[in-house]
Structures are given as structure tokens and as C-alpha cells.
Short mmCIF file of C-alpha atoms and ligand atoms in Angstrom, two decimals:
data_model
loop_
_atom_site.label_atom_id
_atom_site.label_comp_id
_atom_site.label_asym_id
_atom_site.label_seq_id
_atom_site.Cartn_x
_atom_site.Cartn_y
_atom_site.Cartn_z
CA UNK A 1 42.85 15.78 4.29
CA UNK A 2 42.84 12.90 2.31
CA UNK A 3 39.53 11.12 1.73
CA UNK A 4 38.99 6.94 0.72
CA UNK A 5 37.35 7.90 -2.73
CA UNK A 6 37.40 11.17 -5.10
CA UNK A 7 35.64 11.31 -8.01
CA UNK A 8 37.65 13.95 -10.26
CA UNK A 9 36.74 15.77 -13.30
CA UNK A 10 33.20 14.76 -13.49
CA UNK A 11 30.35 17.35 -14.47
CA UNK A 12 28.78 17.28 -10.77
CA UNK A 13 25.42 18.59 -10.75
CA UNK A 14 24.38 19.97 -7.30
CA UNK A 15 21.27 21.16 -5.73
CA UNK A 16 20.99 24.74 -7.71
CA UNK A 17 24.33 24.45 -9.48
CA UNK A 18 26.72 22.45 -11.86
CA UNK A 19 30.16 22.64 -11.22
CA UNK A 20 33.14 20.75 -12.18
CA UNK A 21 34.02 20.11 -8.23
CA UNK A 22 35.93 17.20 -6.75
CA UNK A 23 33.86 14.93 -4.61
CA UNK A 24 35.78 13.74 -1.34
CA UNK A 25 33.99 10.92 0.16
CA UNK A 26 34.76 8.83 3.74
CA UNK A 27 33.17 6.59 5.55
CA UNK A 28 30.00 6.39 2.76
CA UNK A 29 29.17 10.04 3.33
CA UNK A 30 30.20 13.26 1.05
CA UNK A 31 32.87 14.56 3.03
CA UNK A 32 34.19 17.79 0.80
CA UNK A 33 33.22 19.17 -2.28
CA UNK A 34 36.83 21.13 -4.06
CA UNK A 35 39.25 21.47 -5.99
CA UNK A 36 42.69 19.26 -6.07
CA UNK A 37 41.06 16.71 -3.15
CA UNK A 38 43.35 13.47 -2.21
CA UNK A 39 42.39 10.02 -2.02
CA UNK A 40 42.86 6.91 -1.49
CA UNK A 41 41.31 6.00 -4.95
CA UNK A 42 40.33 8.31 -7.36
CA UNK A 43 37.68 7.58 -10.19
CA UNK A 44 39.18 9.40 -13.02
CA UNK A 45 35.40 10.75 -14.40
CA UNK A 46 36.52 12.86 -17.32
CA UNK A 47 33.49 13.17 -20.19
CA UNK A 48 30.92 11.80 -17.38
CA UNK A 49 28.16 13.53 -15.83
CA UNK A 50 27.75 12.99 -11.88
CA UNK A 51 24.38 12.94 -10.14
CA UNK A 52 22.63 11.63 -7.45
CA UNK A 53 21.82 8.28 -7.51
CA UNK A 54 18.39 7.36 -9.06
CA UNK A 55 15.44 7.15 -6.49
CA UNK A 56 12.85 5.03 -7.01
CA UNK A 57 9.93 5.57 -4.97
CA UNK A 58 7.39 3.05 -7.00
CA UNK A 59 8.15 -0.08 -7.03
CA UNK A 60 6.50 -3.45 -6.50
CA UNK A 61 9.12 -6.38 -5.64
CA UNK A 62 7.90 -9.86 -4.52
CA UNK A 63 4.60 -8.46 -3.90
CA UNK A 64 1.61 -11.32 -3.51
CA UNK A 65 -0.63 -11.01 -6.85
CA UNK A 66 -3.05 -13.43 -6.36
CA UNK A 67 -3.12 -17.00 -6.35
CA UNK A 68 -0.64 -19.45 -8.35
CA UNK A 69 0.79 -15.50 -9.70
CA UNK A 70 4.08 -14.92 -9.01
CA UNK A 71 6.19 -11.41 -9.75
CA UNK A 72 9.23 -11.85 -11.74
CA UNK A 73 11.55 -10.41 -9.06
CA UNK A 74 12.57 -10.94 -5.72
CA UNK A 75 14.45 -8.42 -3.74
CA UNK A 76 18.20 -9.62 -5.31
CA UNK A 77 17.05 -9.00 -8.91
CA UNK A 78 15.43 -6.21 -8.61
CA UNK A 79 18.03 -3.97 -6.82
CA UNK A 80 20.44 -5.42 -9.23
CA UNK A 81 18.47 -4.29 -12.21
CA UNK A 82 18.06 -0.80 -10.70
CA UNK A 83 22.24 -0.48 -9.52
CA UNK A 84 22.21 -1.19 -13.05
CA UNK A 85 19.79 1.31 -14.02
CA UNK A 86 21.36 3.82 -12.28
CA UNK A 87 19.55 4.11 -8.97
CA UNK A 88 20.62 3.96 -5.36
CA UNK A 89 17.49 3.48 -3.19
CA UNK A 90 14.44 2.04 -4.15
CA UNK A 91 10.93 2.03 -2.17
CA UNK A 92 9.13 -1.13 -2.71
CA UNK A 93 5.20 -1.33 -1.52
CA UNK A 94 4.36 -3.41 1.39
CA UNK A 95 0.71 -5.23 0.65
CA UNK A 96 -0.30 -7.55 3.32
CA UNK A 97 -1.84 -11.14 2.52
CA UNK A 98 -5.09 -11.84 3.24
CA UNK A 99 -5.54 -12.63 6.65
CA UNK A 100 -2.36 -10.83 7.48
CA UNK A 101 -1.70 -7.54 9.34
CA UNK A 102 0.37 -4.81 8.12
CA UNK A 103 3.02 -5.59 10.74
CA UNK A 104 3.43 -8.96 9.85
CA UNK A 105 3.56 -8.24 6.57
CA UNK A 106 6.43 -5.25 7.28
CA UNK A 107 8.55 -8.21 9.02
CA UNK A 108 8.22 -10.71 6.03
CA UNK A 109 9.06 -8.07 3.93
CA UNK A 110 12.12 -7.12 5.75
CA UNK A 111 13.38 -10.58 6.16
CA UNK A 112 12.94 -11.14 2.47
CA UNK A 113 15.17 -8.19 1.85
CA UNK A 114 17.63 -8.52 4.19
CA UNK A 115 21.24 -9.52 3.49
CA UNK A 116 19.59 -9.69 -0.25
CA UNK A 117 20.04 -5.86 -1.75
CA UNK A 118 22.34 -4.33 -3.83
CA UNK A 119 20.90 -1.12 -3.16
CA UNK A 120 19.31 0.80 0.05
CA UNK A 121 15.84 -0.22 0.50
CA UNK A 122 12.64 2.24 2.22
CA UNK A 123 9.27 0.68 2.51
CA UNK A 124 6.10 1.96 1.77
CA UNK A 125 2.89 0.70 3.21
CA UNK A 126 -0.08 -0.39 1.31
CA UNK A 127 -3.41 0.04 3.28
CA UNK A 128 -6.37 -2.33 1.98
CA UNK A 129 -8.70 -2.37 5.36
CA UNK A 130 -9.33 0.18 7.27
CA UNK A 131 -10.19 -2.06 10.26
CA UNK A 132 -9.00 -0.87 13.81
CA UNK A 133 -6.10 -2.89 14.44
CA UNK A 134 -4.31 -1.10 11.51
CA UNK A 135 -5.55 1.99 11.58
CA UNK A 136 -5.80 2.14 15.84
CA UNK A 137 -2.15 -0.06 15.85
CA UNK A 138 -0.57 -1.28 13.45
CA UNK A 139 -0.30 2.35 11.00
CA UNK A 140 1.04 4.29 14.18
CA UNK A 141 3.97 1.90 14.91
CA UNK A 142 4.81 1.70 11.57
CA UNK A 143 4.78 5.53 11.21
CA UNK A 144 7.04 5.71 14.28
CA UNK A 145 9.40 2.91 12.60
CA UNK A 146 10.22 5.20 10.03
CA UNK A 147 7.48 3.98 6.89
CA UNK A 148 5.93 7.40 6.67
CA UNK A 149 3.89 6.98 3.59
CA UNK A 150 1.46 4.25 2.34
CA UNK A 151 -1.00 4.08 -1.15
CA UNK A 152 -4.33 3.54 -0.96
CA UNK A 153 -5.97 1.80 -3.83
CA UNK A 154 -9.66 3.54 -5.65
CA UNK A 155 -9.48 0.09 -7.90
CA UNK A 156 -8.87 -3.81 -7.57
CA UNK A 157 -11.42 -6.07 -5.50
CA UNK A 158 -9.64 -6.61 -2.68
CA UNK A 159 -7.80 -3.78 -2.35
CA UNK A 160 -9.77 -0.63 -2.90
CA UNK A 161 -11.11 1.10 -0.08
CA UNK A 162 -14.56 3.29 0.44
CA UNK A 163 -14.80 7.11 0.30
CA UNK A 164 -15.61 6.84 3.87
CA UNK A 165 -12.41 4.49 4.72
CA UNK A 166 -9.96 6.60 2.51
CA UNK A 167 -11.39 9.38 5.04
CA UNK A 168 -10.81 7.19 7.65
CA UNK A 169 -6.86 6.28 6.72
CA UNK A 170 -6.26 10.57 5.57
CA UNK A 171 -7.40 10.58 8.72
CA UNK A 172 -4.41 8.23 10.73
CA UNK A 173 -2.01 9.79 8.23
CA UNK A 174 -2.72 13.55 9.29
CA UNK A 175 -2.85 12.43 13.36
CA UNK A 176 -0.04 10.71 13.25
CA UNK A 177 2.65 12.69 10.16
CA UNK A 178 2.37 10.44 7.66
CA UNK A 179 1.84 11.43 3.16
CA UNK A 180 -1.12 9.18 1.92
CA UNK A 181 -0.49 7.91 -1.90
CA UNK A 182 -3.52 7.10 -3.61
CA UNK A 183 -4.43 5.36 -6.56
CA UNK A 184 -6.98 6.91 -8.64
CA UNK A 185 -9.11 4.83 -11.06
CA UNK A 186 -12.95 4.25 -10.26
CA UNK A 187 -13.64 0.86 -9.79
CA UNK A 188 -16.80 0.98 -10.24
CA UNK A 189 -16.89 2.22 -13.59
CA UNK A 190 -14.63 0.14 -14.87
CA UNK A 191 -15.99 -3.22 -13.99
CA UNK A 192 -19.07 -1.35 -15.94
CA UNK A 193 -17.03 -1.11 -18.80
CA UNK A 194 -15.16 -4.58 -18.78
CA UNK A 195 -18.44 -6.72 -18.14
CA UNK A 196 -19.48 -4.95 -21.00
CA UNK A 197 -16.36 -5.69 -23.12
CA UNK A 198 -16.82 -9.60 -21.59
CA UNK A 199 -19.69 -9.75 -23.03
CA UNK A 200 -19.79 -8.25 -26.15
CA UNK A 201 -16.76 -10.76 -26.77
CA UNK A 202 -14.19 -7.99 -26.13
CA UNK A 203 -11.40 -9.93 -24.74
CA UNK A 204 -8.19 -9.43 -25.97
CA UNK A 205 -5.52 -7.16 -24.14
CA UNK A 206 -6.27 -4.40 -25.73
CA UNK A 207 -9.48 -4.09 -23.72
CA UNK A 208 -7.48 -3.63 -20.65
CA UNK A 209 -6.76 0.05 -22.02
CA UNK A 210 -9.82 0.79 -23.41
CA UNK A 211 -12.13 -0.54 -20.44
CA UNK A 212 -9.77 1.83 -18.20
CA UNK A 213 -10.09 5.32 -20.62
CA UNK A 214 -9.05 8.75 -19.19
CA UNK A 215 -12.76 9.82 -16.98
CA UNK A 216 -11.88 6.38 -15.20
CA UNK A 217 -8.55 8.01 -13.63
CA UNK A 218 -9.76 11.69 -13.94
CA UNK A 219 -13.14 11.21 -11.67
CA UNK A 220 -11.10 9.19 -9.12
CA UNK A 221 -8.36 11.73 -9.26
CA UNK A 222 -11.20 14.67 -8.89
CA UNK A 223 -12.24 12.14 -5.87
CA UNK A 224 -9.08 11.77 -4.22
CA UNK A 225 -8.35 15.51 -4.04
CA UNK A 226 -11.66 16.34 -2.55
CA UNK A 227 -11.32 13.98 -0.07
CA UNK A 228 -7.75 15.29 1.00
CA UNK A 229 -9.30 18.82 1.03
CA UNK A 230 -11.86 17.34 3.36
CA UNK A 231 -9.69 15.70 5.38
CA UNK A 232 -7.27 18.43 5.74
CA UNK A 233 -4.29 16.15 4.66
CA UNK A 234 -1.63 16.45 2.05
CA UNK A 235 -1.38 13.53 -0.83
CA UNK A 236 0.31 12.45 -3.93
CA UNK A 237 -1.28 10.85 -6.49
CA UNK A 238 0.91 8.15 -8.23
CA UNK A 239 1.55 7.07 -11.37
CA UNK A 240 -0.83 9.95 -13.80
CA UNK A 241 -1.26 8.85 -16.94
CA UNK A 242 -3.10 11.81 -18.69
CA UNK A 243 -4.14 15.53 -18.96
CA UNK A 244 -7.29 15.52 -17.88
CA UNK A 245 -6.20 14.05 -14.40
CA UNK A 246 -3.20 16.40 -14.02
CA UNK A 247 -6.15 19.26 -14.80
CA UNK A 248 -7.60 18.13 -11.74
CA UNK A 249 -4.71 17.75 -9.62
CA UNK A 250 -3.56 21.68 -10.86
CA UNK A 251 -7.32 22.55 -9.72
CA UNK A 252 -7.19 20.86 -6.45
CA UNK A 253 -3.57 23.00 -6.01
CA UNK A 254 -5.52 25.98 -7.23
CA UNK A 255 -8.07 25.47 -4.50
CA UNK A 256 -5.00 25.58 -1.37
CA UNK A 257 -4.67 21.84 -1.33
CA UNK A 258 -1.45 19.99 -1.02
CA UNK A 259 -1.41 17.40 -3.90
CA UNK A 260 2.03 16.02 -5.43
CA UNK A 261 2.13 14.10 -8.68
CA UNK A 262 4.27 11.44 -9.84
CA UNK A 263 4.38 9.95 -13.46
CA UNK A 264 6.25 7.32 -15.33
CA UNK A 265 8.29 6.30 -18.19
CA UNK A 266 4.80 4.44 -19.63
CA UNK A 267 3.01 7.61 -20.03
CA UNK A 268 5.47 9.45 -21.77
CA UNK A 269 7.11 6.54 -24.60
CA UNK A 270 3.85 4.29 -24.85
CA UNK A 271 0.55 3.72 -25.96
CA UNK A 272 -2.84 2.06 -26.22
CA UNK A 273 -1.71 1.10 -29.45
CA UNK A 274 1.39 -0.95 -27.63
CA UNK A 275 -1.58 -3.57 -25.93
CA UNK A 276 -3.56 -4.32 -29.56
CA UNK A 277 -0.26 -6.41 -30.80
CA UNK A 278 -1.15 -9.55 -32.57
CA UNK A 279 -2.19 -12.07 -30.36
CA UNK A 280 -1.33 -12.15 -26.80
CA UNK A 281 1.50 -10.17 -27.47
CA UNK A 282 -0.36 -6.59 -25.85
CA UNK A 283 -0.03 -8.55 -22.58
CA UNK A 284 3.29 -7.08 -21.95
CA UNK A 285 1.74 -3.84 -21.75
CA UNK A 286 -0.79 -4.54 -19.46
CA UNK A 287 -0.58 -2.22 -16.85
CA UNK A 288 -2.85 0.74 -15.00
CA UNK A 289 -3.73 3.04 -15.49
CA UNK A 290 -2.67 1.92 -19.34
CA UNK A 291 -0.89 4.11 -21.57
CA UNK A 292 -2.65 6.31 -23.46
CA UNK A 293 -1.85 8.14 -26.92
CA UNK A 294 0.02 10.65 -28.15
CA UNK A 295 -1.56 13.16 -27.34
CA UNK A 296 -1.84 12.50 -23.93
CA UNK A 297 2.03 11.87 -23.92
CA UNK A 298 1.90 15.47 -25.11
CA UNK A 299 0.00 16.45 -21.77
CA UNK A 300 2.43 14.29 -19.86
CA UNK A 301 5.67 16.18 -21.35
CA UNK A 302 4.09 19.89 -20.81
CA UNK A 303 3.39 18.51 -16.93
CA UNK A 304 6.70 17.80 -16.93
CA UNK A 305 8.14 20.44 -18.05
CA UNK A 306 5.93 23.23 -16.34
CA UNK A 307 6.88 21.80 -12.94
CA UNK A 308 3.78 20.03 -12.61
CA UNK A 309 4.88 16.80 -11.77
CA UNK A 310 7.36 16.21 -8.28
CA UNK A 311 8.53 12.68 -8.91
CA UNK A 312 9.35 10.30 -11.83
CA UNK A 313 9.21 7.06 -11.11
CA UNK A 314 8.92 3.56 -12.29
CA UNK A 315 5.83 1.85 -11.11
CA UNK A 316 8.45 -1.34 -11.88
CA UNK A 317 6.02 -4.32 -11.42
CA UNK A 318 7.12 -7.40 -13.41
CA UNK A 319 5.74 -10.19 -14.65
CA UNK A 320 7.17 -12.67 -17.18
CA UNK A 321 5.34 -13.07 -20.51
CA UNK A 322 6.04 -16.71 -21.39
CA UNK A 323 5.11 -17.77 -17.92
CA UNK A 324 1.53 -18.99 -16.15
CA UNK A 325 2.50 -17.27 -13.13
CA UNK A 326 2.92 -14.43 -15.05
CA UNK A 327 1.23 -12.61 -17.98
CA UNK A 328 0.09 -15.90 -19.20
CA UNK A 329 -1.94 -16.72 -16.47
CA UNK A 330 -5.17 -19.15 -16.06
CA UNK A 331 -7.95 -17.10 -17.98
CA UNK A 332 -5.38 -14.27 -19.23
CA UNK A 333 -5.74 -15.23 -22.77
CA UNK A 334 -9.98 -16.09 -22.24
CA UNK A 335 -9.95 -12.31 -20.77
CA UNK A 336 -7.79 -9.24 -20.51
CA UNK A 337 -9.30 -9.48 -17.03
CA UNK A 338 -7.31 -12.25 -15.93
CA UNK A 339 -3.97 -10.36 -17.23
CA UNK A 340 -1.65 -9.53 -14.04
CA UNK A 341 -1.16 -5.40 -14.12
CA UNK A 342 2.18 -4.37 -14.59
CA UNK A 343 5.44 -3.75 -16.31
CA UNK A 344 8.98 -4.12 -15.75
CA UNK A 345 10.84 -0.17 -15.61
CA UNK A 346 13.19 -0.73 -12.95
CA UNK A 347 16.43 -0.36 -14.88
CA UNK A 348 15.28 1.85 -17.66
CA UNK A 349 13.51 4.72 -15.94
CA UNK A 350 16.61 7.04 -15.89
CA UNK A 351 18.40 6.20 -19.04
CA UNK A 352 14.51 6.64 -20.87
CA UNK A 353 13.92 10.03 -19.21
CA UNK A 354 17.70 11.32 -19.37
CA UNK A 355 17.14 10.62 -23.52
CA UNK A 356 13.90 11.71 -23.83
CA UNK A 357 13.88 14.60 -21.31
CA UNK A 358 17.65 15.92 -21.22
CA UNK A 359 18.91 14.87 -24.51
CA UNK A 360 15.94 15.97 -26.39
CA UNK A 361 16.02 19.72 -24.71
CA UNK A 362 13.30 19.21 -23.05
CA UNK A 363 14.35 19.48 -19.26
CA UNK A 364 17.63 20.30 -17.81
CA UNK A 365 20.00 18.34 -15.78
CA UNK A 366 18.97 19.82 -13.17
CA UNK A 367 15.25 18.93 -13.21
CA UNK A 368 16.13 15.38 -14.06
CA UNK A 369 18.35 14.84 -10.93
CA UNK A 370 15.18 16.32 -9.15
CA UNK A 371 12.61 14.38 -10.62
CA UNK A 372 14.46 11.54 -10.36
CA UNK A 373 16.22 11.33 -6.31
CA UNK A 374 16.10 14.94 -5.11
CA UNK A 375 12.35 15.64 -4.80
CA UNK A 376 11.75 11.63 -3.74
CA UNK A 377 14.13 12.20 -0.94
CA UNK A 378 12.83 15.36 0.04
CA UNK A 379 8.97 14.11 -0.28
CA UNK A 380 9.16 10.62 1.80
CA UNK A 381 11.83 12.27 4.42
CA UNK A 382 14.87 10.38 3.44
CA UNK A 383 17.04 12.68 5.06
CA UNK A 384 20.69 11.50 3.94
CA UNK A 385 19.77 10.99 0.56
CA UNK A 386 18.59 12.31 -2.99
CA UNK A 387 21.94 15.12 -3.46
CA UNK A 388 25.29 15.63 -4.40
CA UNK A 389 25.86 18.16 -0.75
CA UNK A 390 28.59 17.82 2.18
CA UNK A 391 26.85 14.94 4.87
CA UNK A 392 24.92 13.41 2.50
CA UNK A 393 24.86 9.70 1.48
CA UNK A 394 27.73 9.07 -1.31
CA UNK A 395 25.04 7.53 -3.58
CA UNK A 396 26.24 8.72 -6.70
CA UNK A 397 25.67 7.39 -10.57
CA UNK A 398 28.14 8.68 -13.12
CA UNK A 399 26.35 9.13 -16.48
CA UNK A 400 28.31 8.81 -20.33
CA UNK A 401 25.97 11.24 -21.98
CA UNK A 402 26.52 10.43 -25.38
CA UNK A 403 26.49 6.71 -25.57
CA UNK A 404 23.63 5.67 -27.58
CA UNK A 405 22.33 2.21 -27.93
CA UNK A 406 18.63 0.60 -27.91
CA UNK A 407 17.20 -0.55 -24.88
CA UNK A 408 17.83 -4.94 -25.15
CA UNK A 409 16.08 -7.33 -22.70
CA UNK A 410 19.80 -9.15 -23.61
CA UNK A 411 21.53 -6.15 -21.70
CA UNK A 412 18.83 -5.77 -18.84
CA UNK A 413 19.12 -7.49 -15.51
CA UNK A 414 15.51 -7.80 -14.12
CA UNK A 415 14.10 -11.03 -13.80
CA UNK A 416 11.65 -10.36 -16.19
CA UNK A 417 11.89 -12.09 -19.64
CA UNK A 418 11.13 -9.66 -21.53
CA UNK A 419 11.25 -4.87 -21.65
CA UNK A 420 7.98 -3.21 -22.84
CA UNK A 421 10.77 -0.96 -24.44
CA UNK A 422 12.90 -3.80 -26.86
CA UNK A 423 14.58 -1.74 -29.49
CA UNK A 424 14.07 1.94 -28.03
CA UNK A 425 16.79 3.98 -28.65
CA UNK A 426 18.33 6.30 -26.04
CA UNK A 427 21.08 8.09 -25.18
CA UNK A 428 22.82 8.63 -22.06
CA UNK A 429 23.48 5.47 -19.74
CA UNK A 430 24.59 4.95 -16.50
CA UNK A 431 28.09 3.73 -16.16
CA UNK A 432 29.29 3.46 -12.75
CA UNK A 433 26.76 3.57 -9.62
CA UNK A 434 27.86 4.06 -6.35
CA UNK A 435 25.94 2.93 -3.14
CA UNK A 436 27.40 4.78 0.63
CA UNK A 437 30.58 5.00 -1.69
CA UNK A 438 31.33 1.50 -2.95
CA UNK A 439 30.81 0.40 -6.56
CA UNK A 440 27.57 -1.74 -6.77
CA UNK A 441 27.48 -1.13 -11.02
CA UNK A 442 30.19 -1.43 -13.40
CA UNK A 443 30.30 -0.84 -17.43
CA UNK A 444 27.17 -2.70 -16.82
CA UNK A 445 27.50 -5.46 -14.59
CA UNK A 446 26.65 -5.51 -10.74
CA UNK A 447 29.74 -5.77 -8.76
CA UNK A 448 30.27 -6.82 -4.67
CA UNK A 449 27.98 -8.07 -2.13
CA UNK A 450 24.61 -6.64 -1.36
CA UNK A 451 24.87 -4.39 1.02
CA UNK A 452 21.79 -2.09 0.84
CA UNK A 453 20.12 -1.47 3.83
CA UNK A 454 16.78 -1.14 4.82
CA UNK A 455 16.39 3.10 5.47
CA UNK A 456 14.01 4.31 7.84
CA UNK A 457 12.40 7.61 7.17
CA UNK A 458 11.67 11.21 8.73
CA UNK A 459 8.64 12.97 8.75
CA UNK A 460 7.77 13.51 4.91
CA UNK A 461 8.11 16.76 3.94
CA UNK A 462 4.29 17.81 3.05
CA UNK A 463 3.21 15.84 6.36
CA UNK A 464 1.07 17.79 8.73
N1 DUC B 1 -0.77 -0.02 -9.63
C1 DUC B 1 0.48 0.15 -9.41
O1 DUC B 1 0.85 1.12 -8.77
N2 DUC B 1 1.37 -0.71 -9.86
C2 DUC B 1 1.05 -1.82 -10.61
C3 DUC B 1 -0.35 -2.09 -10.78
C4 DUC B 1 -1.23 -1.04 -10.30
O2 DUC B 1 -2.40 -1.08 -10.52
ZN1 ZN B 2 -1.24 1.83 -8.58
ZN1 ZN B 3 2.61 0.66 -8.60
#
């Protein structure tokens, strides 16, 4: 049988196995996996390691921030920044305006993608009222449309939502099959701390960090997985910055409860030190919860590599620095307050944790092709994706292991103007990424027309 692509002579690592296996591919799916298969073209991968294609399931693209604040990406430029990066499906958040229901948001969303991706595309929901038309309407058809996961915030005016409504929405999510994301930072006690900081003439970015210290995230984090016990539902708390919070999430587990835990490239490569830069420089590490220190990183890594953590992911939420609807915003440099939260990571997620993780002996291939698309498929139910198996999506990124380099905005393709990680050095980058088996990532550059696709979901796999 002769398939339309075979990738030859690549290391292929498999769920539970690396082999040195052909990969036949037709018609965008995995077709055979063998020795001597035909083709119509055939990638010659000699020296390159094959894997599934990154999965990204945190990301913020063109999401609203608040007036005259604009994120540095649109749907276009941020798929082609993470084909670059290595990744094959991304899952941005969907955050209604105010005034707007979730549905309407959904359809916005969707429009703004369409036609516009250069990789597949899964939405997740953001829930920031707990009023009945979404939770009585809107959440169920969503659910039944396939976006079977949404975060709730503990923090941001605006956004966060009551004990009693997070009850309320673990509620919708266990009726109707759906994996709540929460995340955990008590609001309260950090507008506390940041008055404080205001007024003790504490202003400067570094006070973003240090008004948002570790009890912050571990009390909400305690929170969140006593209300899930409560509520009888499964969750996954995103983006853990510390020890003490994964302590709590290995308690909650400890007590019978379903809790999955997802960190990021931040909490393992940066720190508080990163925001007290001269100036206004620390800006471009604004983000929450902040990054920590090194000892914390230290708590990350042994999480990471005792199998405490299910998902890696990018919590990619740009903003340019040199811009007033970015970082610079009205008020940003008067207070860290007025900073917009988030960093760029799109593109430099897998290349960061393949160096740091893989290179450095600290995980195997293996674990990084899990944390990084196998357990995110397997977690939000996208069914056709996240492995190198017979029937699955042919989203594949081939990997030179050995080419080191430091991480450049210059080389980057975000629409950010600037990387929290300029001059970090890694090894391992992505050469060649492959999207339902055509080339969407070249030796660097994007390549074709964007043909990602927005991917409904199953039932994700914790879901009651
Ligand atoms: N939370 C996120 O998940 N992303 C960016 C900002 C934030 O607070
Ligand atoms: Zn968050
Ligand atoms: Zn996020």
C-alpha cells in the first residue's frame, strides 16, 4: 500500500514505546506504522526525533483586556508562532465582553478564527457570571457543541466568582460532563496587599510579585479543592506556580478527589527577581500568579518529575512592551496595578521544556510528549489527537535534538515585541511541524495556507 507521506528514519516516540518505525500517513490520518512503507513523498528524518505535535491547552489569543488594551496577537499570529514552536492544536480561552453572553462570545470567537489558523483550534470557555442564562442555557449548549471545559477565575474584579457561584458552575459542569479549570489566587487578599503597597509608595512592577506571594495561590488552591470535593466534581487547577500549592493539590488527591495540575515554562526558568529590572523594564514579566524563586522552581521540577503535574502548558498571553495598549498602559508605570497580566510562551514552551526537562536528564521523551499533547488530548477529550498511533491525527513535529541556540525575539514569530526569555539558551528545536499531514513549519518559517480547524471535543476524560 502506498501512502501520500512517510516519514522514514525518524526516532518515533509512541504511547509506551520508541521505535525507529516508518510512519504511513493518508488522507491527514496515521495510516500504518512499519518498516520499508511507500509513498508518495517521503521526509527523509534521519538524526530527528518524531513526536506528537505540541498541545497547547492555555492560551489567551485576541482576548478583550480591558479598555483601550489590546493583546498582541490575533488568531493568524499566534498559530503561526506556535506551528513554529512546534505545536499542532492550541486551546485559546473564550471570555465574554461585558454585556455579552457566552454564546455570542463563542460565535465572535469562531469567526475571528476562521479561515485565519495555521494550526487546529479547541475552545475553552471562561465563566465570569453565574447568572441563569449561562449556567441554565448557554453552558449546556456549549457543552453539547463540543467546549467541554471552561476556567473559572478566584481573582480579577470582574471576573472572579463567589464560593457559592464556583459551587454553582462545579455544579453545571458535573450535570452536564464538563472539567471545570480554576484559577486560584485570593482576591481578596491581594487587593489587601496591593492597597498597601499603593500606599506605602510601592509601585513599581516588582510589586506585582510580591503583592501576589505563595499563601495568595496556596489558600485559593486549598479553596478550590474543597469546593470540588463538595461538589463532587473533578478539576484542574491551571497554571501552579509553587510548592506549597502543589502540597495542597497532592492533599486534596490524598483525600479521593480528582484534581489535575498544569504548570508552565514561567515557573520553572523565572523569577521574582525577573519583574525588579531597572525601570519599567519588570513589566515584561508581569504575569499571575508571578514567578517565584528558585527554590520554588525546585518544587516545580520535583512536581514534574514525580508525576505530579498532567499538563505543561503556556499560559501564552501577550502584550507588547513599547506599546499603550500593551504593558505600557495608562497608569502602568503610576502602578504595577495598571500593568496588563501576561506573557508571551506560545512558541517557546516545547523547545524550553525539551532543554530543560529532556536534555538536562531530567524527564524522558516520553514524559515530555505526554506533558506536552498526550495527556492534553486525553484530559479535554480531543479524541484524534495528542499520539503518534494508527487513526490518529498526522500532527506530528520532528525535533533536531542537538541544535543549540538562544531563544531571539529576532527568530520568534508572535506578535509580541519582545520574549521574557531573550538570550536563554536551549537545545533541541522544532524543525518541521506537520498539521493533518501537510507542512505548516519549515527550518523555521510557516509555510501554506491556514488551514486549522476549529476541533470540537468529547467528553473530557475525568468528567463525571
Ligand atoms: N491568568 C491566566 O491564566 N492567564 C493570564 C493572566 C491570568 O491571570
Ligand atoms: Zn489564570
Ligand atoms: Zn491563562
Amino acid at each position: 500500500m502506498s501512502h501520500e507521506l512517510v516519514i522514514k528514519r525518524a526516532q518515533v516516540v509512541c504511547p509506551g514505546s520508541i521505535s525507529n518505525c516508518d510512519i504511513g500517513i493518508s488522507a491527514g490520518r496515521i495510516t500504518t506504522l512499519g518498516e520499508n512503507l511507500e509513498g508518495r513523498e517521503i521526509i527523509d528524518a534521519e538524526g530527528l526525533i518524531a513526536m506528537p505535535g505540541g498541545i497547547d491547552s492555555h492560551v489567551h489569543i485576541a482576548q478583550p483586556s480591558g479598555p483601550g488594551i489590546e493583546m498582541a496577537d490575533d488568531f493568524a499570529s499566534a498559530t503561526r508562532a506556535a506551528a513554529c514552536g512546534g505545536n499542532t492544536t492550541v486551546m485559546p480561552f473564550c471570555l465574554p465582553e461585558e454585556g455579552q453572553t457566552l454564546r455570542a462570545a463563542v460565535s465572535e470567537y469562531m469567526s475571528n478564527a476562521e479561515g485565519r489558523c495555521l494550526t487546529d483550534v479547541s475552545f475553552h470557555l471562561i465563566v465570569k457570571s453565574a447568572d441563569p442564562v449561562t449556567l441554565g442555557q448557554d453552558l449546556p449548549a456549549l457543552i453539547a457543541q463540543g467546549m467541554t471545559s471552561f476556567k473559572v477565575f478566584m481573582t480579577y474584579q470582574g471576573l472572579r466568582l463567589t464560593d457559592a457561584e464556583i459551587l454553582q458552575v462545579m455544579d453545571v459542569a458535573r450535570d452536564q460532563g464538563a472539567l471545570t479549570m480554576v484559577h486560584a489566587e485570593n482576591e481578596d487578599a491581594i487587593e489587601f496587599l496591593r492597597d498597601k503597597a499603593e500606599r506605602s509608595g510601592n509601585t513599581a512592577p516588582v510589586y506585582h510579585a510580591r503583592t501576589r506571594p505563595v499563601p495568595v495561590e496556596r489558600e485559593a488552591t486549598h479553596r478550590a479543592t474543597t469546593l470540588a470535593e463538595i461538589a463532587g466534581v473533578p478539576l484542574m487547577i491551571v497554571h501552579v506556580s509553587n510548592g506549597a500549592a502543589l502540597d495542597e493539590i497532592r492533599r486534596a488527591r490524598a483525600r479521593g478527589v480528582r484534581v489535575l495540575a498544569e504548570t508552565c515554562p514561567q515557573y520553572i526558568t523565572l523569577t521574582a527577581d525577573d519583574l525588579d529590572r531597572a525601570g519599567f523594564e519588570g513589566a515584561k514579566w508581569v504575569c499571575s500568579p508571578p514567578p517565584r524563586d528558585n527554590c520554588e522552581q525546585a518544587n516545580i521540577w520535583a512536581g514534574i518529575e514525580g508525576g505530579a503535574f498532567d499538563v505543561f502548558s503556556s499560559d501564552h498571553c501577550p502584550f507588547r512592551f513599547a506599546d499603550s495598549s500593551g504593558k505600557d498602559a495608562p497608569g502602568a508605570r503610576a502602578s504595577f496595578r495598571n500593568i496588563p497580566n501576561g506573557i508571551p510562551g506560545i512558541e517557546t514552551r516545547l523547545p524550553i521544556l525539551f532543554s530543560e526537562g529532556v536534555v538536562k536528564g531530567r524527564i524522558s521523551l516520553g514524559t515530555f510528549a505526554a506533558l506536552t499533547a498526550t495527556n492534553h488530548a486525553r484530559i479535554y477529550g480531543l479524541e484524534n489527537k495528542g499520539a503518534i498511533a494508527v487513526g490518529k491525527d498526522a500532527d506530528i513535529v520532528l525535533w533536531d535534538p542537538s541544535r543549540t541556540s538562544p531563544i531571539t525575539q529576532e527568530r520568534l514569530h508572535h506578535g509580541a515585541d519582545y520574549t521574557p526569555w531573550e538570550g536563554f539558551e536551549v537545545t533541541g528545536w522544532p524543525v518541521r511541524t506537520i498539521l493533518r499531514g501537510q507542512t505548516v513549519m519549515r527550518d523555521g518559517a510557516p509555510l501554506g495556507q491556514p488551514t486549522g480547524l476549529h476541533v470540537a471535543r468529547g467528553k473530557p476524560e475525568a468528567a463525571p
